Short mmCIF file of C-alpha atoms in Angstrom, two decimals:
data_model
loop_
_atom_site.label_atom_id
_atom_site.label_comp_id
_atom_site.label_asym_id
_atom_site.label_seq_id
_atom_site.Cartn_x
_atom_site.Cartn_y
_atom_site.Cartn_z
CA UNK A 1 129.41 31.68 137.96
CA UNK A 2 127.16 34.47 139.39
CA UNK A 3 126.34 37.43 137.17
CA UNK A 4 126.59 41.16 138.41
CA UNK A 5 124.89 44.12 136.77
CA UNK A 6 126.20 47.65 138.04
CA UNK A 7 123.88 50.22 137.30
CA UNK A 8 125.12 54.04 137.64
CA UNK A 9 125.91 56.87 136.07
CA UNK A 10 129.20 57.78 137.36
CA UNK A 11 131.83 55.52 134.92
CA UNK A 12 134.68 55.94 137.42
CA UNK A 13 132.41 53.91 140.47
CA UNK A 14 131.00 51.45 137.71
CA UNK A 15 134.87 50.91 136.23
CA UNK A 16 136.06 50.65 139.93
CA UNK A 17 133.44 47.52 140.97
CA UNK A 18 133.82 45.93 137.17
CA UNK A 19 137.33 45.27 137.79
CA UNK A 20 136.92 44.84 141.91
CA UNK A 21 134.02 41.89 140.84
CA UNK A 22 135.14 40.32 138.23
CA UNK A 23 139.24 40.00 140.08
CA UNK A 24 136.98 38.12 142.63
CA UNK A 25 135.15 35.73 140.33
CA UNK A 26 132.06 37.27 139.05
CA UNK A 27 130.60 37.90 135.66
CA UNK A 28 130.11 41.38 135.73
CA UNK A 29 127.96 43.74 133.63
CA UNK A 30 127.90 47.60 133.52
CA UNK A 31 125.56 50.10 132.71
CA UNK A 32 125.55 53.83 133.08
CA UNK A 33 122.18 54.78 131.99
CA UNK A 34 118.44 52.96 131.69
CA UNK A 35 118.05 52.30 128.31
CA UNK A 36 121.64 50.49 128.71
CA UNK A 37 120.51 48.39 131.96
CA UNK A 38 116.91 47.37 130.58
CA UNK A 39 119.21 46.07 127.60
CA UNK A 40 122.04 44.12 129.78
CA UNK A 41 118.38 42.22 131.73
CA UNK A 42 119.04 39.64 128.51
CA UNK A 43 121.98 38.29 130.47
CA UNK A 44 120.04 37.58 133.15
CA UNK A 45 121.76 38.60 136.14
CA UNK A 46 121.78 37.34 139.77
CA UNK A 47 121.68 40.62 141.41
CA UNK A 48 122.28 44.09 140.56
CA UNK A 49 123.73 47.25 141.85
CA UNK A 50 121.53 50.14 141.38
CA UNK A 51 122.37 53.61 142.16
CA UNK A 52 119.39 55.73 142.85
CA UNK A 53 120.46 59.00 141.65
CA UNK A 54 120.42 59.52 137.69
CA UNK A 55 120.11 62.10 135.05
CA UNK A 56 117.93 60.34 132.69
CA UNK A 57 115.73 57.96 135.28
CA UNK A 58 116.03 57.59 138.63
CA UNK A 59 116.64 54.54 140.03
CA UNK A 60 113.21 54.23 141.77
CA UNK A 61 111.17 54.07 138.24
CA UNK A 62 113.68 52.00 136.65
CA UNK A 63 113.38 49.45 139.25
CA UNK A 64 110.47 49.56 138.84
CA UNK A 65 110.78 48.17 134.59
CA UNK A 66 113.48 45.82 136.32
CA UNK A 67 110.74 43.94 138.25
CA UNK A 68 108.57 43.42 135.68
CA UNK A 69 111.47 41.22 133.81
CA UNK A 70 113.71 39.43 136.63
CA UNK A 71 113.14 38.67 140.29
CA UNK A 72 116.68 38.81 141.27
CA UNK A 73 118.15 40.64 144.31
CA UNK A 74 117.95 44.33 143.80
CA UNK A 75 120.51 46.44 146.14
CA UNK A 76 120.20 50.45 145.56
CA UNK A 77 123.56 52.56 145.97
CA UNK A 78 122.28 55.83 147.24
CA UNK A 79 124.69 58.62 148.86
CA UNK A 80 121.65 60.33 150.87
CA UNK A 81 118.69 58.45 151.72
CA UNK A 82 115.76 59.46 154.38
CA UNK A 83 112.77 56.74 155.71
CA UNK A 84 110.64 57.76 152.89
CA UNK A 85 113.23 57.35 150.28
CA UNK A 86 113.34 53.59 151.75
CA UNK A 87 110.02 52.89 151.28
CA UNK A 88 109.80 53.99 148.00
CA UNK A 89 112.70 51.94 147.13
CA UNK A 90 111.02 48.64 148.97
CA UNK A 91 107.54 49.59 147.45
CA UNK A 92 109.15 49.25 143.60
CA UNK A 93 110.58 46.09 144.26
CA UNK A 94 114.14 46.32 145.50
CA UNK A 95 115.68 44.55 148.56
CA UNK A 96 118.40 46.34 150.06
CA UNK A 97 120.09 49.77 150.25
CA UNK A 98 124.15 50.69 150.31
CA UNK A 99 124.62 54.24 151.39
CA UNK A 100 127.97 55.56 149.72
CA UNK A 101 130.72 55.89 150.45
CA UNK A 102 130.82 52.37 151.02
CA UNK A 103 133.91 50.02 151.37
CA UNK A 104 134.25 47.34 148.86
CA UNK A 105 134.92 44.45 152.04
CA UNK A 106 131.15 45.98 153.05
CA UNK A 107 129.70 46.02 149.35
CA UNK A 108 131.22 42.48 148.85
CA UNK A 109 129.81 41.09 151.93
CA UNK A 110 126.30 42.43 150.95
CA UNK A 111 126.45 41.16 147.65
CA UNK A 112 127.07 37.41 148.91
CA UNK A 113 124.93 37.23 151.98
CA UNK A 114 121.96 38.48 148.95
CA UNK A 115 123.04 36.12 146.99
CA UNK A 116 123.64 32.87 149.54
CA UNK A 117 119.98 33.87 150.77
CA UNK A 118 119.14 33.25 147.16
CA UNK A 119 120.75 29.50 147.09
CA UNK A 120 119.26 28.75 150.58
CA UNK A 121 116.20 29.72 149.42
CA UNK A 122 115.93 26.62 147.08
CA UNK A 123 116.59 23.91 149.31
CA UNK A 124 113.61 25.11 151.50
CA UNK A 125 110.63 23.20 151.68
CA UNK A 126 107.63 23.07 148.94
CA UNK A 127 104.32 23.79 150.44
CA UNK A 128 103.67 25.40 153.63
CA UNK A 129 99.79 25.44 155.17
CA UNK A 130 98.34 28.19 157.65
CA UNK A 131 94.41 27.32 158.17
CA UNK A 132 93.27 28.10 154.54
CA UNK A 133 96.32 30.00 153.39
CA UNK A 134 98.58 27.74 151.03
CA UNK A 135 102.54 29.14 150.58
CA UNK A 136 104.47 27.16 147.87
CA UNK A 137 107.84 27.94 148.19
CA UNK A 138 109.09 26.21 145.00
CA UNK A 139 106.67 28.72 142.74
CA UNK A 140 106.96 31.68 145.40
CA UNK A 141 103.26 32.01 145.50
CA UNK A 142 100.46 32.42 148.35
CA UNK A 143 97.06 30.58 147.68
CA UNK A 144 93.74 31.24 149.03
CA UNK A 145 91.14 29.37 148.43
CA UNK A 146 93.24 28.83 145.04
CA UNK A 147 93.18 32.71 144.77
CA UNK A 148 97.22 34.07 144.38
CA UNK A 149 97.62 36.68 146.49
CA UNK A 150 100.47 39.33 144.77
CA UNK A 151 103.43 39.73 147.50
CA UNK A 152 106.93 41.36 146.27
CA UNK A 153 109.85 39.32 146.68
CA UNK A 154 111.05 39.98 150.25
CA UNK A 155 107.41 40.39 151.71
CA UNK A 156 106.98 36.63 150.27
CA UNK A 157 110.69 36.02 152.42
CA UNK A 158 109.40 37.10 155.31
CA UNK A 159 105.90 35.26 155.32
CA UNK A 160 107.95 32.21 154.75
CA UNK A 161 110.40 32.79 156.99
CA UNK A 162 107.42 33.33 159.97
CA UNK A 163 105.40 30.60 159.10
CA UNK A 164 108.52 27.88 158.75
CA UNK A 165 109.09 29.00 162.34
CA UNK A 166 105.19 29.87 163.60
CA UNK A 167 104.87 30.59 166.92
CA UNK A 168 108.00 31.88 167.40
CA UNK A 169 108.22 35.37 168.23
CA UNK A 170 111.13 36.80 166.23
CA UNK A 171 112.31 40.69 166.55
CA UNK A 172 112.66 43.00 163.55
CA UNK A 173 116.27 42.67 163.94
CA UNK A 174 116.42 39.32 163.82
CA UNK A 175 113.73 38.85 161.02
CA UNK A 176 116.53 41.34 159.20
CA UNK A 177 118.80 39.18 159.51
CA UNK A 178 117.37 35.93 158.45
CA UNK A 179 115.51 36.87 155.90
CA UNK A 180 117.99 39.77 154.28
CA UNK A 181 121.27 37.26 155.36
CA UNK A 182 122.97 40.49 156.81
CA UNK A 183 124.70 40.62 160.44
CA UNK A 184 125.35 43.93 160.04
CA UNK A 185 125.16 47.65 158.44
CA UNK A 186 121.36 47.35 157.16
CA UNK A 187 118.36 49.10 158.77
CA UNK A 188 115.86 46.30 160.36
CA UNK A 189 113.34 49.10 160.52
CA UNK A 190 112.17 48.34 157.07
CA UNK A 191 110.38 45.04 158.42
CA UNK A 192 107.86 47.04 159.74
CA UNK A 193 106.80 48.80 156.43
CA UNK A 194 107.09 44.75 155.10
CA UNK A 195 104.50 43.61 157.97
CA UNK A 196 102.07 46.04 157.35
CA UNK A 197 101.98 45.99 153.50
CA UNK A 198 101.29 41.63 154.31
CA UNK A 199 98.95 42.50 156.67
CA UNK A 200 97.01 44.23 154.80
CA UNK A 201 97.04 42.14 151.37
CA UNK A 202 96.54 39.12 153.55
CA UNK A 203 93.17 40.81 155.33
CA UNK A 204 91.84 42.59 151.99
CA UNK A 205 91.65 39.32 150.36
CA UNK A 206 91.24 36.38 153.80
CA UNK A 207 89.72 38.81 156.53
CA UNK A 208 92.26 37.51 158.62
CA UNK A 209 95.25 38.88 160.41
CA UNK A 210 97.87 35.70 160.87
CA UNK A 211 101.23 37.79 162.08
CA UNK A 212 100.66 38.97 165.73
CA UNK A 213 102.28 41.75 167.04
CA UNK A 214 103.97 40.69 170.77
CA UNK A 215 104.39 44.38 172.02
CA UNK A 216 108.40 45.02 172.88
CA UNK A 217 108.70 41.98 171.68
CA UNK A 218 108.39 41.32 167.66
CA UNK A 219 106.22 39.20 165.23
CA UNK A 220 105.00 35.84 165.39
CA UNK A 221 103.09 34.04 162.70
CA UNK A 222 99.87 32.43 164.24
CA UNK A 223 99.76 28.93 163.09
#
């Protein structure tokens, strides 16, 4: 059984998805504060809710603690958010945002196309090669020249995802898609802030540049 944790401070919203989650199967887990989600991580969860807005931390910096104990999906629950808050968001590890008011058909829907994305992702294949650049998708790691090079969790999605299918030119709709297992109701324009943060860990450490832009086009992965 998949395990929930709802992080936010408003008990109402975190009462409402307990019950709507667990009626539909899950093991859910609530916490309205920090100190109370860095202490429900022991259950090890398969995804959590995170509201961005809180009294005591803000979602941001305690996603960032998060990462630095379980990889699972992240999903923030904002009610305003801007480009920049995005970013920020993607740059301390989460995967997704939920702008409230939100229906629970839409929440629910996010929730499993995160977490069926997580299942498909361990029947892919074990080691991928790209000229010297070694991607093992069992340990979620990129080699070079036995080197690891550090990628967050959906940056090392969407190298795999490009070099499965190199060649292919895919647009940053489409890469959305695949790689966040959404049809609808996220914002693709966070792949570009995901290409250029690869980009530029794969050419500080290789020299070399291996996803080509194809102008009006999209990415491709140059085998």
């Amino acid at each position: 059984m998949e395990k929930l944790l709802i992080v936010d401070d408003e008990k109402m919203l975190t009462e409402l998805l307990f019950e709507h989650f667990t009626m539909i199967g899950y093991t859910t887990y609530v916490a309205n504060d920090a100190a109370e989600a860095l202490s429900q991580l022991k259950e090890k969860p398969n995804l959590i809710l995170l509201d961005v807005n809180m009294p005591d931390m803000d979602g941001i910096t305690l996603c960032r603690h998060i990462r630095e104990h379980v990889n699972c999906p992240i999903l923030f629950l904002t009610a305003n958010v801007t480009e920049q808050d995005k970013v920020m968001g993607l740059n301390a590890g989460g995967d997704d945002y939920i702008t409230k008011p939100f229906s629970l058909t839409e929440l629910t829907a996010r929730v499993e196309a995160h977490l069926r994305r997580e299942q498909r992702n361990k029947t892919m294949p074990t080691v991928l090669f790209s000229q010297e650049l070694v991607v093992n998708l069992t340990e979620r790691k990129v080699l070079f020249h036995q080197k690891e090079i550090k990628f967050s969790k959906k940056e090392f999605d969407v190298i795999a995802f490009l070099l499965i299918h190199a060649n292919q030119v895919f647009e940053k709709e489409t890469i959305y898609e695949r790689v966040w297992g959404l049809e609808s109701g996220g914002d693709s324009n966070v792949i570009k802030e995901h290409i250029r943060k690869i980009r530029s860990k794969l050419l500080e450490v290789t020299g070399k540049d291996y996803i080509e832009t194809i102008w009006g086009m999209g990415y491709k992965w140059k085998k």
